[in-house]
């Protein structure tokens, strides 16, 4: 698959997340996909999430449930692919249900297999997240 096709697939991931279309996200996730926030810290969503149920139901829905509306919104700052890997740098902003603001930077390494997202490694400022009082 061409790099540009893989890059377009990763763009769709962020479009689906920003639209809060988690069911639509399932259509581009490989059935055995993994999503791992790259943190050794105790932050919401830490750990490896596997498959549609693990990623959507057990990870994304609870974490995104901490936010108001369709937040957080991730805007892509940089995106490039080589072979079956795409790297994206994003800026995530929004508001929590508590009304507090969220502003974090991310780097994502995404592996693609059979035209679907197979693995996501999500890097972020975990110290910032730990300092947040989510109450």
XYZ file of N, CA, C and O in Angstrom:
540
model
N 0.839 -1.176 0.000
C 0.000 0.000 0.000
C 0.891 1.248 0.000
O 1.870 1.304 0.725
N 0.560 2.214 -0.796
C 1.362 3.428 -0.895
C 1.327 4.213 0.407
O 0.345 4.176 1.144
N 2.428 4.928 0.672
C 2.515 5.737 1.885
C 1.336 6.690 2.001
O 0.756 6.848 3.059
N 0.961 7.338 0.892
C -0.116 8.322 0.946
C -1.444 7.670 1.325
O -2.266 8.288 2.002
N -1.670 6.433 0.921
C -2.886 5.713 1.296
C -2.890 5.444 2.790
O -3.914 5.610 3.460
N -1.748 5.051 3.323
C -1.647 4.809 4.764
C -1.817 6.102 5.545
O -2.457 6.120 6.599
N -1.242 7.184 5.039
C -1.401 8.478 5.697
C -2.871 8.882 5.718
O -3.367 9.390 6.732
N -3.581 8.657 4.619
C -5.010 8.979 4.557
C -5.790 8.148 5.572
O -6.734 8.650 6.202
N -5.406 6.903 5.761
C -6.068 6.038 6.736
C -5.888 6.589 8.150
O -6.843 6.635 8.943
N -4.688 7.048 8.468
C -4.431 7.615 9.798
C -5.194 8.932 9.966
O -5.744 9.203 11.039
N -5.288 9.719 8.916
C -6.102 10.939 8.988
C -7.547 10.589 9.342
O -8.193 11.287 10.126
N -8.043 9.505 8.774
C -9.419 9.062 9.067
C -9.581 8.692 10.536
O -10.647 8.906 11.115
N -8.540 8.129 11.147
C -8.615 7.809 12.577
C -8.913 9.078 13.368
O -9.823 9.103 14.204
N -8.178 10.147 13.095
C -8.382 11.390 13.833
C -9.716 12.036 13.489
O -10.366 12.626 14.355
N -10.156 11.907 12.243
C -11.480 12.416 11.878
C -12.561 11.695 12.682
O -13.461 12.330 13.226
N -12.455 10.372 12.761
C -13.451 9.580 13.510
C -13.425 9.952 14.991
O -14.478 10.092 15.618
N -12.237 10.097 15.556
C -12.142 10.482 16.967
C -12.726 11.867 17.192
O -13.495 12.073 18.142
N -12.386 12.816 16.337
C -12.872 14.183 16.497
C -14.383 14.281 16.307
O -15.028 15.145 16.889
N -14.950 13.388 15.505
C -16.396 13.351 15.290
C -17.104 12.536 16.374
O -18.325 12.478 16.385
N -16.325 11.888 17.230
C -16.860 10.972 18.258
C -17.570 9.792 17.604
O -18.537 9.234 18.132
N -17.079 9.387 16.437
C -17.644 8.256 15.702
C -16.851 6.988 16.032
O -16.077 6.490 15.225
N -17.053 6.493 17.246
C -16.288 5.328 17.700
C -16.736 4.057 16.988
O -15.920 3.168 16.749
N -17.995 3.971 16.634
C -18.453 2.805 15.867
C -17.833 2.814 14.474
O -17.422 1.779 13.966
N -17.740 3.986 13.868
C -17.102 4.105 12.562
C -15.618 3.799 12.621
O -15.039 3.304 11.655
N -15.008 4.062 13.768
C -13.595 3.763 13.952
C -13.337 2.259 13.848
O -12.303 1.831 13.342
N -14.308 1.475 14.289
C -14.157 0.014 14.220
C -13.913 -0.463 12.793
O -13.215 -1.447 12.580
N -14.472 0.231 11.811
C -14.352 -0.215 10.421
C -12.935 -0.079 9.883
O -12.604 -0.719 8.884
N -12.111 0.759 10.525
C -10.735 0.918 10.041
C -9.715 0.290 10.986
O -8.527 0.295 10.691
N -10.196 -0.272 12.089
C -9.309 -0.988 13.012
C -9.313 -2.470 12.663
O -10.381 -3.072 12.501
N -8.158 -3.063 12.562
C -8.023 -4.502 12.367
C -8.681 -5.195 13.567
O -8.606 -4.700 14.685
N -9.343 -6.333 13.384
C -9.996 -7.017 14.508
C -9.053 -7.341 15.673
O -9.485 -7.377 16.824
N -7.765 -7.555 15.400
C -6.795 -7.823 16.472
C -5.912 -6.612 16.767
O -4.824 -6.752 17.324
N -6.386 -5.437 16.412
C -5.599 -4.214 16.618
C -5.259 -4.022 18.093
O -5.980 -4.486 18.982
N -4.140 -3.331 18.325
C -3.759 -2.944 19.687
C -3.578 -1.435 19.731
O -3.189 -0.810 18.741
N -3.859 -0.873 20.889
C -3.675 0.572 21.128
C -3.013 0.671 22.486
O -3.553 0.208 23.486
N -1.833 1.262 22.518
C -1.095 1.354 23.772
C -0.651 2.782 24.042
O 0.222 3.311 23.351
N -1.256 3.432 25.053
C -0.678 4.682 25.523
C 0.687 4.351 26.132
O 0.790 3.492 27.007
N 1.724 4.999 25.647
C 3.088 4.665 26.048
C 3.436 5.357 27.361
O 4.095 6.398 27.384
N 2.951 4.762 28.444
C 3.152 5.340 29.764
C 3.357 4.245 30.789
O 2.669 3.229 30.772
N 4.305 4.468 31.676
C 4.463 3.598 32.833
C 3.746 4.197 34.038
O 3.801 3.660 35.125
N 3.086 5.331 33.816
C 2.386 6.045 34.874
C 0.960 5.547 34.995
O 0.405 4.971 34.068
N 0.365 5.841 36.119
C -1.030 5.502 36.351
C -1.892 6.658 35.844
O -2.200 7.583 36.579
N -2.221 6.609 34.557
C -3.072 7.620 33.948
C -4.313 6.919 33.403
O -4.291 5.713 33.163
N -5.416 7.660 33.213
C -6.596 7.032 32.629
C -6.254 6.394 31.287
O -5.622 7.010 30.436
N -6.625 5.140 31.120
C -6.401 4.434 29.865
C -5.063 3.742 29.732
O -4.776 3.161 28.690
N -4.232 3.767 30.763
C -2.917 3.114 30.671
C -3.087 1.621 30.418
O -4.073 1.011 30.822
N -2.127 1.044 29.719
C -2.151 -0.386 29.424
C -2.308 -0.637 27.933
O -2.405 0.289 27.134
N -2.335 -1.904 27.563
C -2.511 -2.301 26.165
C -3.968 -2.698 25.970
O -4.504 -3.502 26.722
N -4.586 -2.143 24.948
C -5.990 -2.416 24.654
C -6.041 -3.185 23.343
O -5.402 -2.781 22.369
N -6.789 -4.279 23.322
C -6.756 -5.205 22.193
C -8.148 -5.406 21.611
O -9.120 -5.625 22.354
N -8.210 -5.376 20.281
C -9.461 -5.655 19.577
C -10.462 -4.524 19.718
O -10.273 -3.568 20.453
N -11.554 -4.657 18.980
C -12.583 -3.616 18.975
C -13.167 -3.387 20.362
O -13.323 -2.237 20.790
N -13.483 -4.443 21.069
C -14.081 -4.312 22.405
C -13.102 -3.640 23.367
O -13.467 -2.714 24.090
N -11.858 -4.091 23.368
C -10.857 -3.520 24.269
C -10.549 -2.068 23.958
O -10.426 -1.245 24.865
N -10.439 -1.751 22.671
C -10.080 -0.389 22.281
C -11.268 0.564 22.417
O -11.147 1.626 23.041
N -12.397 0.198 21.857
C -13.548 1.113 21.835
C -14.273 1.128 23.176
O -14.423 2.169 23.810
N -14.739 -0.059 23.603
C -15.620 -0.129 24.772
C -14.891 0.043 26.104
O -15.400 0.709 27.002
N -13.704 -0.557 26.211
C -13.026 -0.564 27.505
C -11.994 0.556 27.660
O -11.558 0.828 28.769
N -11.618 1.195 26.556
C -10.607 2.252 26.619
C -11.158 3.606 26.160
O -11.271 4.540 26.945
N -11.514 3.718 24.878
C -11.882 5.024 24.347
C -13.159 5.596 24.963
O -13.197 6.781 25.308
N -14.195 4.782 25.101
C -15.445 5.312 25.662
C -15.242 5.850 27.077
O -15.665 6.975 27.359
N -14.597 5.104 27.994
C -14.394 5.672 29.337
C -13.484 6.909 29.357
O -13.789 7.885 30.049
N -12.388 6.886 28.601
C -11.477 8.034 28.609
C -12.154 9.247 27.979
O -12.122 10.347 28.531
N -12.790 9.053 26.841
C -13.463 10.181 26.198
C -14.656 10.638 27.021
O -15.069 11.793 26.923
N -15.196 9.784 27.870
C -16.287 10.155 28.758
C -15.870 11.160 29.830
O -16.731 11.777 30.469
N -14.571 11.330 30.031
C -14.074 12.343 30.968
C -14.209 13.749 30.392
O -14.131 14.733 31.123
N -14.413 13.828 29.074
C -14.427 15.105 28.367
C -15.845 15.534 28.017
O -16.746 14.716 27.877
N -16.001 16.838 27.822
C -17.284 17.402 27.411
C -17.440 17.275 25.895
O -16.461 17.339 25.151
N -18.667 17.095 25.460
C -18.956 17.063 24.025
C -18.123 16.054 23.281
O -18.002 14.907 23.693
N -17.534 16.518 22.187
C -16.706 15.646 21.346
C -15.221 15.841 21.618
O -14.378 15.478 20.809
N -14.893 16.433 22.749
C -13.490 16.649 23.110
C -12.878 15.369 23.648
O -13.603 14.502 24.119
N -11.554 15.248 23.574
C -10.618 16.220 23.037
C -10.582 16.160 21.509
O -10.831 15.117 20.911
N -10.240 17.266 20.928
C -10.041 17.369 19.489
C -8.548 17.322 19.220
O -7.784 18.029 19.875
N -8.153 16.488 18.289
C -6.738 16.387 17.919
C -6.532 16.979 16.532
O -7.139 16.512 15.565
N -5.685 17.992 16.443
C -5.332 18.556 15.140
C -3.953 18.024 14.762
O -3.031 18.014 15.580
N -3.860 17.570 13.536
C -2.604 17.012 13.036
C -1.648 18.149 12.707
O -1.975 19.056 11.949
N -0.452 18.093 13.295
C 0.590 19.072 13.028
C 1.564 18.560 11.964
O 1.989 19.313 11.102
N 1.918 17.285 12.073
C 2.850 16.646 11.145
C 2.372 15.221 10.914
O 1.902 14.565 11.838
N 2.488 14.755 9.681
C 2.078 13.390 9.352
C 2.969 12.893 8.221
O 3.132 13.584 7.205
N 3.576 11.738 8.429
C 4.359 11.157 7.345
C 4.385 9.642 7.489
O 4.266 9.101 8.582
N 4.506 8.977 6.342
C 4.512 7.525 6.347
C 5.672 6.972 5.554
O 6.195 7.609 4.639
N 6.047 5.767 5.934
C 7.085 5.017 5.212
C 6.676 3.559 5.306
O 6.556 3.013 6.415
N 6.421 2.961 4.182
C 5.981 1.573 4.198
C 4.660 1.435 4.937
O 3.736 2.193 4.697
N 4.612 0.490 5.864
C 3.383 0.232 6.613
C 3.321 0.956 7.949
O 2.559 0.572 8.828
N 4.131 2.014 8.099
C 4.101 2.801 9.327
C 3.834 4.264 9.011
O 4.327 4.790 8.031
N 3.032 4.869 9.892
C 2.749 6.302 9.792
C 3.003 6.916 11.160
O 2.652 6.329 12.186
N 3.620 8.085 11.157
C 3.861 8.834 12.389
C 3.084 10.141 12.289
O 3.128 10.814 11.258
N 2.369 10.460 13.350
C 1.596 11.696 13.401
C 1.935 12.447 14.675
O 2.030 11.851 15.749
N 2.107 13.743 14.525
C 2.275 14.625 15.667
C 0.987 15.445 15.739
O 0.564 16.035 14.744
N 0.332 15.438 16.918
C -0.941 16.138 17.043
C -0.966 17.034 18.275
O -0.163 16.869 19.196
N -1.933 17.939 18.265
C -2.184 18.820 19.403
C -3.617 18.534 19.847
O -4.563 18.735 19.083
N -3.752 18.031 21.069
C -5.060 17.705 21.607
C -5.543 18.781 22.563
O -4.822 19.148 23.493
N -6.749 19.303 22.311
C -7.308 20.342 23.163
C -8.773 20.034 23.453
O -9.427 19.302 22.711
N -9.265 20.612 24.538
C -10.673 20.456 24.841
C -10.992 20.831 26.272
O -10.187 21.465 26.960
N -12.156 20.407 26.705
C -12.624 20.649 28.072
C -13.104 19.337 28.671
O -13.707 18.510 27.999
N -12.811 19.192 29.943
C -13.344 18.060 30.696
C -14.780 18.361 31.097
O -15.204 19.523 31.083
N -15.529 17.332 31.482
C -16.893 17.553 31.956
C -16.897 18.476 33.166
O -17.877 19.177 33.409
N -15.810 18.526 33.910
C -15.687 19.425 35.062
C -15.541 20.885 34.641
O -15.634 21.779 35.474
N -15.294 21.122 33.347
C -15.091 22.475 32.852
C -13.627 22.864 32.711
O -13.302 23.890 32.115
N -12.734 22.069 33.260
C -11.302 22.372 33.158
C -10.821 22.155 31.724
O -11.318 21.293 31.009
N -9.813 22.940 31.341
C -9.292 22.838 29.981
C -8.245 21.733 29.879
O -7.616 21.342 30.860
N -8.068 21.250 28.653
C -7.081 20.219 28.330
C -6.258 20.725 27.155
O -6.800 21.251 26.177
N -4.946 20.547 27.251
C -4.040 21.002 26.193
C -2.790 20.133 26.265
O -1.965 20.310 27.153
N -2.654 19.195 25.342
C -1.536 18.254 25.385
C -1.021 18.018 23.966
O -1.745 18.196 22.994
N 0.219 17.609 23.878
C 0.870 17.281 22.603
C 1.079 15.775 22.540
O 1.367 15.140 23.557
N 0.942 15.244 21.335
C 1.040 13.802 21.137
C 1.958 13.477 19.966
O 2.090 14.257 19.028
N 2.485 12.262 20.006
C 3.121 11.642 18.853
C 2.563 10.225 18.779
O 2.474 9.526 19.794
N 2.144 9.842 17.617
C 1.517 8.540 17.393
C 2.339 7.761 16.376
O 2.705 8.300 15.326
N 2.616 6.506 16.659
C 3.247 5.614 15.698
C 2.199 4.550 15.386
O 1.715 3.851 16.290
N 1.833 4.465 14.110
C 0.724 3.615 13.696
C 1.219 2.584 12.688
O 1.836 2.942 11.678
N 0.943 1.318 12.963
C 1.267 0.223 12.046
C -0.004 -0.168 11.296
O -1.072 -0.292 11.897
N 0.148 -0.415 9.993
C -0.978 -0.752 9.134
C -0.762 -2.155 8.576
O 0.351 -2.509 8.172
N -1.829 -2.927 8.585
C -1.780 -4.277 8.037
C -3.085 -4.552 7.312
O -4.165 -4.284 7.851
N -2.988 -5.077 6.111
C -4.172 -5.418 5.311
C -5.120 -4.226 5.156
O -6.342 -4.388 5.187
N -4.573 -3.011 5.026
C -5.387 -1.829 4.810
C -6.150 -1.348 6.032
O -7.047 -0.520 5.917
N -5.782 -1.865 7.209
C -6.432 -1.452 8.446
C -5.379 -1.095 9.488
O -4.230 -1.520 9.402
N -5.809 -0.344 10.491
C -4.923 0.014 11.593
C -4.680 -1.241 12.424
O -5.626 -1.860 12.912
N -3.408 -1.610 12.577
C -3.069 -2.828 13.317
C -2.506 -2.526 14.708
O -2.744 -3.276 15.644
N -1.758 -1.449 14.850
C -1.196 -1.095 16.164
C -1.027 0.413 16.251
O -0.605 1.054 15.289
N -1.396 0.949 17.411
C -1.197 2.369 17.694
C -0.406 2.478 18.985
O -0.771 1.880 19.997
N 0.692 3.237 18.906
C 1.456 3.581 20.101
C 1.320 5.083 20.271
O 1.694 5.860 19.397
N 0.751 5.484 21.396
C 0.373 6.873 21.656
C 1.297 7.466 22.721
O 1.274 7.053 23.871
N 2.114 8.427 22.299
C 3.035 9.108 23.211
C 2.453 10.477 23.551
O 1.952 11.167 22.663
N 2.515 10.857 24.824
C 1.977 12.141 25.263
C 2.729 12.613 26.492
O 3.546 11.877 27.039
N 2.408 13.796 26.946
C 2.988 14.330 28.176
C 2.205 13.745 29.350
O 1.199 14.296 29.778
N 2.668 12.622 29.856
C 1.954 11.951 30.950
C 2.109 12.694 32.272
O 1.219 12.625 33.118
N 3.197 13.423 32.454
C 3.358 14.223 33.680
C 2.262 15.283 33.743
O 1.706 15.557 34.812
N 1.933 15.882 32.607
C 0.844 16.857 32.538
C -0.476 16.203 32.958
O -1.241 16.762 33.750
N -0.747 15.022 32.441
C -1.992 14.324 32.767
C -2.055 13.995 34.258
O -3.087 14.154 34.897
N -0.947 13.567 34.814
C -0.914 13.249 36.245
C -1.184 14.477 37.118
O -1.733 14.348 38.201
N -0.785 15.653 36.641
C -1.004 16.885 37.415
C -2.449 17.362 37.361
O -2.866 18.166 38.186
N -3.198 16.889 36.391
C -4.591 17.330 36.243
C -5.447 16.784 37.378
O -5.329 15.611 37.751
N -6.299 17.604 37.891
C -7.297 17.168 38.864
C -8.582 16.988 38.064
O -9.232 17.965 37.680
N -8.936 15.758 37.760
C -10.060 15.482 36.876
C -11.405 15.535 37.585
O -12.438 15.275 36.979
N -11.426 15.859 38.847
C -12.705 15.934 39.590
C -13.466 17.188 39.279
O -12.984 18.216 39.071
